GROMACS .gro file of C-alpha atoms in nm:
model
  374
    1UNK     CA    1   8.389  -1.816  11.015
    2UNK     CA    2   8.468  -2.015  11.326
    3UNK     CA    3   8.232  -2.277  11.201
    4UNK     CA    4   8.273  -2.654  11.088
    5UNK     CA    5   8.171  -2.664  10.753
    6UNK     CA    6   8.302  -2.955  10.614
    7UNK     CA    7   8.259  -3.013  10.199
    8UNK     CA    8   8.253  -3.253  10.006
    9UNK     CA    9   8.056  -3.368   9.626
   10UNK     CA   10   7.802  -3.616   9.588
   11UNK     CA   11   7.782  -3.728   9.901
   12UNK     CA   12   8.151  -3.759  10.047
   13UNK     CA   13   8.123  -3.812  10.427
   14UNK     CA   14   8.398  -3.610  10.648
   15UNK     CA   15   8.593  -3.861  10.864
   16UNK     CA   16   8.854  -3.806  11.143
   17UNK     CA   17   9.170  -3.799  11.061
   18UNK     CA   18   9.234  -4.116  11.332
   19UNK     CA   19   9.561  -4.285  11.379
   20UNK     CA   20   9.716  -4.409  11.022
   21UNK     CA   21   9.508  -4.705  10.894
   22UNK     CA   22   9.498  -4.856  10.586
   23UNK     CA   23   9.320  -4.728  10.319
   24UNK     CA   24   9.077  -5.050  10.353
   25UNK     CA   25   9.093  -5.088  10.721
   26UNK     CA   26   8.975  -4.706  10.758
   27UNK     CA   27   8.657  -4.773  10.515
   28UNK     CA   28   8.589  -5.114  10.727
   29UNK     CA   29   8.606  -4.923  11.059
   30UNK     CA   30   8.324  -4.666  10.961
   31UNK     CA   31   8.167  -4.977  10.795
   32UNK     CA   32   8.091  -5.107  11.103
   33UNK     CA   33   7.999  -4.850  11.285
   34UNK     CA   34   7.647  -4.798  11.024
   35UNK     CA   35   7.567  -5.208  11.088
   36UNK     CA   36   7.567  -5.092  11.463
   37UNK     CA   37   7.374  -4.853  11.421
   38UNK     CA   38   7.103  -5.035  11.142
   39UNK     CA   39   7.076  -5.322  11.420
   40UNK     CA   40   6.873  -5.040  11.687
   41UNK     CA   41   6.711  -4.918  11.403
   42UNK     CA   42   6.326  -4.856  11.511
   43UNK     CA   43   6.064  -4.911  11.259
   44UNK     CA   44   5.774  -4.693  11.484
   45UNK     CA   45   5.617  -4.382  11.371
   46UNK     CA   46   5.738  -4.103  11.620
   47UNK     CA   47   5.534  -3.928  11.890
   48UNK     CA   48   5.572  -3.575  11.758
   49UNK     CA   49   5.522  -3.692  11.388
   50UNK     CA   50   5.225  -3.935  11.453
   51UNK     CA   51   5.040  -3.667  11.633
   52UNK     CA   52   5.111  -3.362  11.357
   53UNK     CA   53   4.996  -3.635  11.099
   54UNK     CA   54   4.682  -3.700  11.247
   55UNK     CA   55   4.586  -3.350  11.244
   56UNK     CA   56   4.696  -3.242  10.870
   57UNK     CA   57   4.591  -2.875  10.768
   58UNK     CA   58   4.548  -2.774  10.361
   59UNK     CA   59   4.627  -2.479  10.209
   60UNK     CA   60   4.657  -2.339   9.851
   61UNK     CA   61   4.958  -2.138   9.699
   62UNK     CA   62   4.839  -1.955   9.358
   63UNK     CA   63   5.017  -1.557   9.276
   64UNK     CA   64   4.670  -1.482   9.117
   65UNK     CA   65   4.432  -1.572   9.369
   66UNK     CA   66   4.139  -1.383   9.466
   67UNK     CA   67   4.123  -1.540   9.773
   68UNK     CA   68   4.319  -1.476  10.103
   69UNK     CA   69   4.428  -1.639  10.390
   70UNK     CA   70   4.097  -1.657  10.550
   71UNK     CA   71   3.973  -1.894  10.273
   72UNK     CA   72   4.305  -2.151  10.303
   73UNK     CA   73   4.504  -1.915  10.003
   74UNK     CA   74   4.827  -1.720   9.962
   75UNK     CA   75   4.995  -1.583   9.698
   76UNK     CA   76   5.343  -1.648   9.792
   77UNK     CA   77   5.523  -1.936  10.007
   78UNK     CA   78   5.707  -1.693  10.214
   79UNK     CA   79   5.346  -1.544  10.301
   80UNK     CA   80   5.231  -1.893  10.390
   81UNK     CA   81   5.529  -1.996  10.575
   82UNK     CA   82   5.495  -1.714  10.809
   83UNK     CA   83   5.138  -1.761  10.902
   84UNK     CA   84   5.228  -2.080  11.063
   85UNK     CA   85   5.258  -2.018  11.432
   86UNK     CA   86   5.601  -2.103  11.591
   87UNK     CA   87   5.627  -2.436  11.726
   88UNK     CA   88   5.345  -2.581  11.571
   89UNK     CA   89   5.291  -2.950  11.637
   90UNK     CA   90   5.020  -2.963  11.312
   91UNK     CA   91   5.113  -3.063  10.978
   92UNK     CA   92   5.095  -2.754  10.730
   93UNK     CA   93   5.042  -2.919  10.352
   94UNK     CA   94   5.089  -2.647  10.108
   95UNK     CA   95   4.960  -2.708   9.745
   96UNK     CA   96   5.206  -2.471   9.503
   97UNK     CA   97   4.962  -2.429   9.228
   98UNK     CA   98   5.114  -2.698   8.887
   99UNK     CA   99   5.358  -2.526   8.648
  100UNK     CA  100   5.382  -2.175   8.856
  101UNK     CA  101   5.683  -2.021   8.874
  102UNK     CA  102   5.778  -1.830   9.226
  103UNK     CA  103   6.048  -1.594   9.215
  104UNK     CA  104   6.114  -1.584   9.574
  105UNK     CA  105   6.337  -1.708   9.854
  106UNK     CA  106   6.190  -1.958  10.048
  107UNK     CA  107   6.347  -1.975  10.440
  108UNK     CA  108   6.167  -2.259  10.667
  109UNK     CA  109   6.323  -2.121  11.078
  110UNK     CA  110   6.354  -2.404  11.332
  111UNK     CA  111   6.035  -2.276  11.503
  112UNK     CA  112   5.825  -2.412  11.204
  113UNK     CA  113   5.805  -2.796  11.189
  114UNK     CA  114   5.591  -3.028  10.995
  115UNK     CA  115   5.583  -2.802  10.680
  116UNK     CA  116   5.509  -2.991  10.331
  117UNK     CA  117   5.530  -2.801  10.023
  118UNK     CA  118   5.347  -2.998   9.770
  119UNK     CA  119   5.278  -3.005   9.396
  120UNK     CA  120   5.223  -3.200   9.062
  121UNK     CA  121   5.513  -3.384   8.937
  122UNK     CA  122   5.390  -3.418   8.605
  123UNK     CA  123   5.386  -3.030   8.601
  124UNK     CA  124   5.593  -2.862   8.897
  125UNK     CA  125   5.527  -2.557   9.034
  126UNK     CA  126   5.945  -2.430   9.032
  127UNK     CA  127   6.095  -2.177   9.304
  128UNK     CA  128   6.388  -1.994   9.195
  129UNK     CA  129   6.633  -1.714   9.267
  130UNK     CA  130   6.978  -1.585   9.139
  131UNK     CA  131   7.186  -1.518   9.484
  132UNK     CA  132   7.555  -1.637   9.452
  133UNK     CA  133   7.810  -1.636   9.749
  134UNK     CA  134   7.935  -1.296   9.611
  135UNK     CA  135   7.601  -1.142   9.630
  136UNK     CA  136   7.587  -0.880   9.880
  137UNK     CA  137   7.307  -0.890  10.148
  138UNK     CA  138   7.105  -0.592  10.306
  139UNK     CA  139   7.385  -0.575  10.562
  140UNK     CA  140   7.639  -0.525  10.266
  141UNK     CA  141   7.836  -0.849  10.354
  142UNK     CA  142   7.822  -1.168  10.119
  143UNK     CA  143   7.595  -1.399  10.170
  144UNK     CA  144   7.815  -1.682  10.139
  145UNK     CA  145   7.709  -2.005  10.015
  146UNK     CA  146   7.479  -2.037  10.274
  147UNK     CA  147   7.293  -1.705  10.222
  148UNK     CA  148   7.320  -1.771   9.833
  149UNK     CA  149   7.040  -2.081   9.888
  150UNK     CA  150   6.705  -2.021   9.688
  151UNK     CA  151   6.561  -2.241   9.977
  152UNK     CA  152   6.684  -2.275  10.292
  153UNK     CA  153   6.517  -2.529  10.569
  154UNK     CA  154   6.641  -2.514  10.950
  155UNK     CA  155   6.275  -2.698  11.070
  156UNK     CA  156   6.184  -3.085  11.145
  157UNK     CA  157   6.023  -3.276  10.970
  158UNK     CA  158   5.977  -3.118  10.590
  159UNK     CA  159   5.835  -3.289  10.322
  160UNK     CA  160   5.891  -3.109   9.943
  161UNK     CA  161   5.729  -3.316   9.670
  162UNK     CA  162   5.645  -3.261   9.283
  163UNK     CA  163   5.920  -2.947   9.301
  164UNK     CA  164   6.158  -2.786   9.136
  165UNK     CA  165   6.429  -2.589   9.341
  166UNK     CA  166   6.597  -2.392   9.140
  167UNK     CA  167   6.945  -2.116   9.117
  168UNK     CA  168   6.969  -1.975   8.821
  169UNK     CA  169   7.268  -1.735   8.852
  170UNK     CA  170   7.470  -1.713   8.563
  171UNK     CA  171   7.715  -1.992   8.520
  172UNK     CA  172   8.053  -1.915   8.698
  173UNK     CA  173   8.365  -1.909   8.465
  174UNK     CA  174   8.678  -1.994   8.517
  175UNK     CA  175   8.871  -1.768   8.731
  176UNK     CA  176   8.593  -1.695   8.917
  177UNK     CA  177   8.573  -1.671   9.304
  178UNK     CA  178   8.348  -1.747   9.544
  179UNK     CA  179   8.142  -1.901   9.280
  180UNK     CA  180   7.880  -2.115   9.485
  181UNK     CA  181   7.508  -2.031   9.369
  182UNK     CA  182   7.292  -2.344   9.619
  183UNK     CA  183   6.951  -2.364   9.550
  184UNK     CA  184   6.859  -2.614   9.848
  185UNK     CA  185   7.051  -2.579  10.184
  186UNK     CA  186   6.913  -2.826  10.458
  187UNK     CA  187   6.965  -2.809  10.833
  188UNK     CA  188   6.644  -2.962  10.965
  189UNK     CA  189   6.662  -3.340  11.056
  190UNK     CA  190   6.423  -3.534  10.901
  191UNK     CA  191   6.337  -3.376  10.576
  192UNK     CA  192   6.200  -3.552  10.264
  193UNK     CA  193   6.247  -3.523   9.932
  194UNK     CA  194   5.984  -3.698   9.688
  195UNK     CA  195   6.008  -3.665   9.318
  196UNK     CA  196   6.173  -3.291   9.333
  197UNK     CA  197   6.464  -3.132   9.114
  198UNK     CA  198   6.745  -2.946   9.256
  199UNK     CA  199   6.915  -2.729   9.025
  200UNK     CA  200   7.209  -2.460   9.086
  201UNK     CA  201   7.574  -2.409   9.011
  202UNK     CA  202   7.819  -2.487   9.235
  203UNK     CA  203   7.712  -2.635   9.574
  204UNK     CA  204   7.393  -2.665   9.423
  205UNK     CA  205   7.249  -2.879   9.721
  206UNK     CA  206   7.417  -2.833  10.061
  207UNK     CA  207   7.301  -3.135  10.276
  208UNK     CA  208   7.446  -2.974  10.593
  209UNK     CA  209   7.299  -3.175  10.853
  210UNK     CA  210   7.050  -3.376  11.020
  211UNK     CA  211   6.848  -3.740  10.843
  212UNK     CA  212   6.756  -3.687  10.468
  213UNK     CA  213   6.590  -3.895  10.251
  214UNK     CA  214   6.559  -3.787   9.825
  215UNK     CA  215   6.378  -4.004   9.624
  216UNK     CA  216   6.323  -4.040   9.271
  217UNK     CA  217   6.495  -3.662   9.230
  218UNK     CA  218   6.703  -3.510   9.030
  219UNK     CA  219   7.036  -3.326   9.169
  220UNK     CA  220   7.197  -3.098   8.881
  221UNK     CA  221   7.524  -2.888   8.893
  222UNK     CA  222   7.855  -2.769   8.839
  223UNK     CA  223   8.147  -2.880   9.042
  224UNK     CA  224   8.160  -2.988   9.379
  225UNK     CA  225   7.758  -2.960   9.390
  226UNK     CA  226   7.655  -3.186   9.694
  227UNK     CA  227   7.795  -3.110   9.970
  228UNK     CA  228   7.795  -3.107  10.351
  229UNK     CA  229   7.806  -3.350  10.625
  230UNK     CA  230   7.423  -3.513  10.666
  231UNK     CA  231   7.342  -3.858  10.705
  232UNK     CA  232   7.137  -3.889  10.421
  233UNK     CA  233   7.026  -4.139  10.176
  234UNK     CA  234   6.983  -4.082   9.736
  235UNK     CA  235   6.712  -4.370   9.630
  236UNK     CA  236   6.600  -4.383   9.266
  237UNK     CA  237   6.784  -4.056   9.210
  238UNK     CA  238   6.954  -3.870   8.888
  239UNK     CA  239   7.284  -3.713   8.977
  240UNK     CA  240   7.405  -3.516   8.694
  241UNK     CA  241   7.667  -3.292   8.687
  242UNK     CA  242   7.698  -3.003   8.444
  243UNK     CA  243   7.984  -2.859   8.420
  244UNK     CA  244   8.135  -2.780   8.094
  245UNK     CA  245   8.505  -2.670   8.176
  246UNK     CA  246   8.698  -2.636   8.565
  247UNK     CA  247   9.029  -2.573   8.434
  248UNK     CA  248   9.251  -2.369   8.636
  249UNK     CA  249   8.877  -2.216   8.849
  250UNK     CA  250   8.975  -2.079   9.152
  251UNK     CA  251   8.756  -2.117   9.402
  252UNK     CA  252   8.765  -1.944   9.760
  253UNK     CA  253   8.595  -2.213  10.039
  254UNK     CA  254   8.522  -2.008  10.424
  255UNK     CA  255   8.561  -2.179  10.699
  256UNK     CA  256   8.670  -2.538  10.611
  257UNK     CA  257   8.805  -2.773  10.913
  258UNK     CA  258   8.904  -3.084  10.995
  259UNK     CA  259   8.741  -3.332  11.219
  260UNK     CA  260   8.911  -3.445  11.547
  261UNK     CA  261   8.703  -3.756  11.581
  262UNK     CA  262   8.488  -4.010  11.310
  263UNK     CA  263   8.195  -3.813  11.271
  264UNK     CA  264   8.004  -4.205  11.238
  265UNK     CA  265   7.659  -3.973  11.226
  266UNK     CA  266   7.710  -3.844  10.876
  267UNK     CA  267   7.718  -4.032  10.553
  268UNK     CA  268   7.626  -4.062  10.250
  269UNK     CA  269   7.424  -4.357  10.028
  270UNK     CA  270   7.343  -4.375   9.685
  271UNK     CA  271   7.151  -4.643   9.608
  272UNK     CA  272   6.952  -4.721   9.280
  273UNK     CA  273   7.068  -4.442   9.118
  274UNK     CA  274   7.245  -4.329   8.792
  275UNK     CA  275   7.552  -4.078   8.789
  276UNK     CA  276   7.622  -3.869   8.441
  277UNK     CA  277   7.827  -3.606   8.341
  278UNK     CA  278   7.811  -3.405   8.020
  279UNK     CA  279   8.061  -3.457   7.838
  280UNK     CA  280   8.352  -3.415   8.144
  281UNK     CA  281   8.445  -3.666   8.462
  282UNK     CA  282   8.244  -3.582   8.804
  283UNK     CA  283   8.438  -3.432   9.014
  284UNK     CA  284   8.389  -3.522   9.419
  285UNK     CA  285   8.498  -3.279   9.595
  286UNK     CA  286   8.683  -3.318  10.012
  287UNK     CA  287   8.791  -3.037  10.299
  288UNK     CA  288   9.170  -3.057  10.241
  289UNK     CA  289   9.358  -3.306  10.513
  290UNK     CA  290   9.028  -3.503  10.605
  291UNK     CA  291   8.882  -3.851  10.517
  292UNK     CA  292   8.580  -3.852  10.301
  293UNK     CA  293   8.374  -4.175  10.295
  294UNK     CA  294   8.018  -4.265  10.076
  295UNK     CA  295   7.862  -4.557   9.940
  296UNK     CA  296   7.732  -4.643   9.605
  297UNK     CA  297   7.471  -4.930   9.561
  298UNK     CA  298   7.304  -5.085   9.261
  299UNK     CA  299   7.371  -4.762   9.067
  300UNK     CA  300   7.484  -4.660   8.713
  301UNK     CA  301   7.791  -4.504   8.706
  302UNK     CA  302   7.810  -4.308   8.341
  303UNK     CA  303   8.140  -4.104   8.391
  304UNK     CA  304   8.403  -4.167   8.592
  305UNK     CA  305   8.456  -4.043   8.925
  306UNK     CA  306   8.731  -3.825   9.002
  307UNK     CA  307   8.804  -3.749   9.382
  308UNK     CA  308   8.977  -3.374   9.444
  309UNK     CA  309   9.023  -3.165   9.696
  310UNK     CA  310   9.063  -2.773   9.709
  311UNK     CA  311   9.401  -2.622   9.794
  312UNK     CA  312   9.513  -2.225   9.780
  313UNK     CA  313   9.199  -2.221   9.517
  314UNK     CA  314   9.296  -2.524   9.296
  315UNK     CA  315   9.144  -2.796   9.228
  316UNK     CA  316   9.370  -3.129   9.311
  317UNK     CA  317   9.382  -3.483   9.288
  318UNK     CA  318   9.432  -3.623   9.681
  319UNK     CA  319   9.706  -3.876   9.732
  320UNK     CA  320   9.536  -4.080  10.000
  321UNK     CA  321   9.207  -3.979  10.270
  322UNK     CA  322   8.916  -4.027  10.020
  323UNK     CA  323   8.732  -4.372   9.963
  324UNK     CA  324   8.442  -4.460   9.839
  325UNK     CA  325   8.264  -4.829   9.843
  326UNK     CA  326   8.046  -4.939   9.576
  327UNK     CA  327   7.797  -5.288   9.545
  328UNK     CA  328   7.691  -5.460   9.217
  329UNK     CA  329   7.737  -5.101   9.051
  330UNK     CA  330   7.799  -5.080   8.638
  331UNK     CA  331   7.893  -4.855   8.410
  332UNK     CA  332   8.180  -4.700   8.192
  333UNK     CA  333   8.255  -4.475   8.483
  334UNK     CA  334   8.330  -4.732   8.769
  335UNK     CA  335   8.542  -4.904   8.554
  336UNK     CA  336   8.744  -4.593   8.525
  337UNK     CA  337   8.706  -4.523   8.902
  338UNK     CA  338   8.855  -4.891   8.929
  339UNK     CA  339   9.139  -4.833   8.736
  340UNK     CA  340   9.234  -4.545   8.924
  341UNK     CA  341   9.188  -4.691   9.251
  342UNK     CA  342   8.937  -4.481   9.417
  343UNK     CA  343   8.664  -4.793   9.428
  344UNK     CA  344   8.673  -5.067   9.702
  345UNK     CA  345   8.390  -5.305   9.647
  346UNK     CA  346   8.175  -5.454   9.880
  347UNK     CA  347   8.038  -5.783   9.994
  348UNK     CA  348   7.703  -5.809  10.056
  349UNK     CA  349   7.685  -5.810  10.417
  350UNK     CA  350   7.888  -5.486  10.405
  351UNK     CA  351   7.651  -5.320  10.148
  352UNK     CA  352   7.346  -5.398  10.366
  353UNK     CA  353   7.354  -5.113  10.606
  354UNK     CA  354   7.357  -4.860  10.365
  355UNK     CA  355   7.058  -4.998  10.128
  356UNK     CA  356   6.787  -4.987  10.341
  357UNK     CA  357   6.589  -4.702  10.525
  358UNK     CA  358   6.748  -4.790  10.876
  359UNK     CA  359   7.092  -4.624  10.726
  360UNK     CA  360   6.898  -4.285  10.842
  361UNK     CA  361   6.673  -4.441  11.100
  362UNK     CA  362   6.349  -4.405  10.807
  363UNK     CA  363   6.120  -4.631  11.003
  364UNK     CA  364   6.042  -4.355  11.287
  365UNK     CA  365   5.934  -4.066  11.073
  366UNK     CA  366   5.940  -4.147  10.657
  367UNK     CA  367   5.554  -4.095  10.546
  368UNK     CA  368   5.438  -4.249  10.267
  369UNK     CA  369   5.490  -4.160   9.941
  370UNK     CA  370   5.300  -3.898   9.760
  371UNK     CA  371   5.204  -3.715  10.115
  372UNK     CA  372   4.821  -3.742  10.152
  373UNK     CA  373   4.642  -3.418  10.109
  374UNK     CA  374   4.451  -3.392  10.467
   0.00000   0.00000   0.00000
């Protein structure tokens, strides 16, 4: 595809493949580089996002209104999305009517900013769709894993709260290929994620790129399910991975590449949060030949965590290249991880970069938690 797509589960964070360090020194190096960064970190609210706040619009999402877009209603959120005019600098707050079900694909363009899709957390309105990479669009190519996203957001500055995201394409099988079936692929930088589910197959959530921030959510999937190379960090979050059985699934990944430099703007932090799979390890998944990097904080480790990468279509166990750092985290699983030797602990003053909203520079542009309706 000519692209850098770089993958890697549950938050593993592509590295450069820099001259030979130790397994420990290479971790330290990129260690580093976040407590230079957390020591600029701002903690002002910025221009653009100060000014869209302050001028909030409302709007209502119900299928079975009788009102229309003149009274502040639309039936759909595709409908809604494109009645926002390009380049907005307003904030657009739409409330997805509690416990509604919209089976549609949702697709936020770069020319629409300061979008919030809102509902009741106690009774989420859900978006879903079925796409899969193999899935043939109205071009008659495959979409890909990108094109198989039930929502896909390119714009600034998006807020989703009280949601469930959803793919519910039939489980791959082993044997399958191109199995990936996203439900939530993000490109816009600064996006939010309060109290939401994600929920799809295989690349369930591709956090491609830009400053993220999920709270209290739930990620759910098969193998290899987060993915991409964001700077993002998972606070108060459920990471759960489904998958029953990967033996001997071949799996065909377009377009993976290596890094020719430490890409120190993505990574990865967990912090807070619990880790479970049913019934099998988690597999974390790495671009073959690169470094993959995250950090684990405070969080409950249920199932080990088994670090693989992707080779002719089979799933293998790396030699070296793949760390990941953990900090006063518990469980059966990291004892496993331990044993195996994928876990270097941290000291305090290493941990600290990554625990705290400054990791993804939070202070200039994360609103307060639930979004206030305008």
């Amino acid at each position: 595809m000519g692209m850098k797509k770089l993958s890697f589960f549950m938050g593993l964070l592509m590295l450069a493949l820099f001259p030979v360090l130790s397994r420990q020194d290479g971790f330290d190096q990129w260690v580093a580089l976040q407590e230079s960064k957390t020591s600029v970190a701002t903690s002002t609210l910025d221009a653009k996002l100060s000014t869209a706040e302050a001028s909030r619009l409302g709007n209502g999402v119900d299928p079975y209104t009788i009102f229309g877009a003149e009274d502040g209603m639309y039936k759909s959120i595709s409908e809604c999305i494109s009645n926002i005019p390009n380049d907005n600098t307003r904030r657009h707050m739409f409330n997805l009517k509690p416990g509604t079900v919209f089976r549609e694909k949702v697709f936020v363009g770069k020319d629409k900013p300061f979008v919030t899709l809102k509902s009741d957390p106690s009774n989420p309105a859900v978006i879903v769709w079925n796409d899969t990479a193999m899935t043939k669009g109205k071009d008659g190519k495959l979409l890909t894993s990108r094109g198989s996203s039930t929502v896909t957001i390119e714009s600034d500055y998006f807020i989703a709260y009280g949601i469930i995201i959803k793919n519910d394409a039939l489980p791959a099988k082993a044997g399958d290929k191109q199995v990936q079936a996203t439900a939530l692929h993000v490109t816009g930088t600064k996006a939010i994620f309060y109290n939401c589910t994600i929920e799809g197959g295989q690349g369930a959530l591709y956090d491609h790129q830009g400053l993220h921030y999920f709270k209290a959510s739930t990620i759910k999937g098969s193998v290899d399910f987060i993915f991409g190379s964001a700077r993002s960090l998972y606070e108060d979050c459920s990471i759960i991975s489904t998958n029953k059985d990967i033996t001997n699934m071949e799996v065909a990944q377009e377009g993976w590449a290596s890094e020719s430099r430490i890409n120190s703007e993505s990574g990865f932090s967990f912090k807070n949060c619990t880790i479970k799979g049913e019934g099998k390890p988690v597999f974390l998944g790495r671009a073959s030949g690169n470094f993959s990097q995250v950090v684990y904080s405070s969080t409950e480790m249920d199932s080990e965590i088994v670090p693989i990468i992707w080779e002719k279509g089979n799933m293998k166990i790396p030699k070296s290249g793949i760390y990941y750092g953990e900090f006063k985290c518990y469980g059966p699983g990291l004892d496993a991880s331990k044993k195996a030797g994928w876990a270097l602990s941290l000291t305090e003053a290493q941990a600290k970069p990554f625990t705290c909203k400054s990791f993804i520079s939070g202070g200039s542009w994360i609103t307060p938690l639930p979004p206030a309706d305008p």
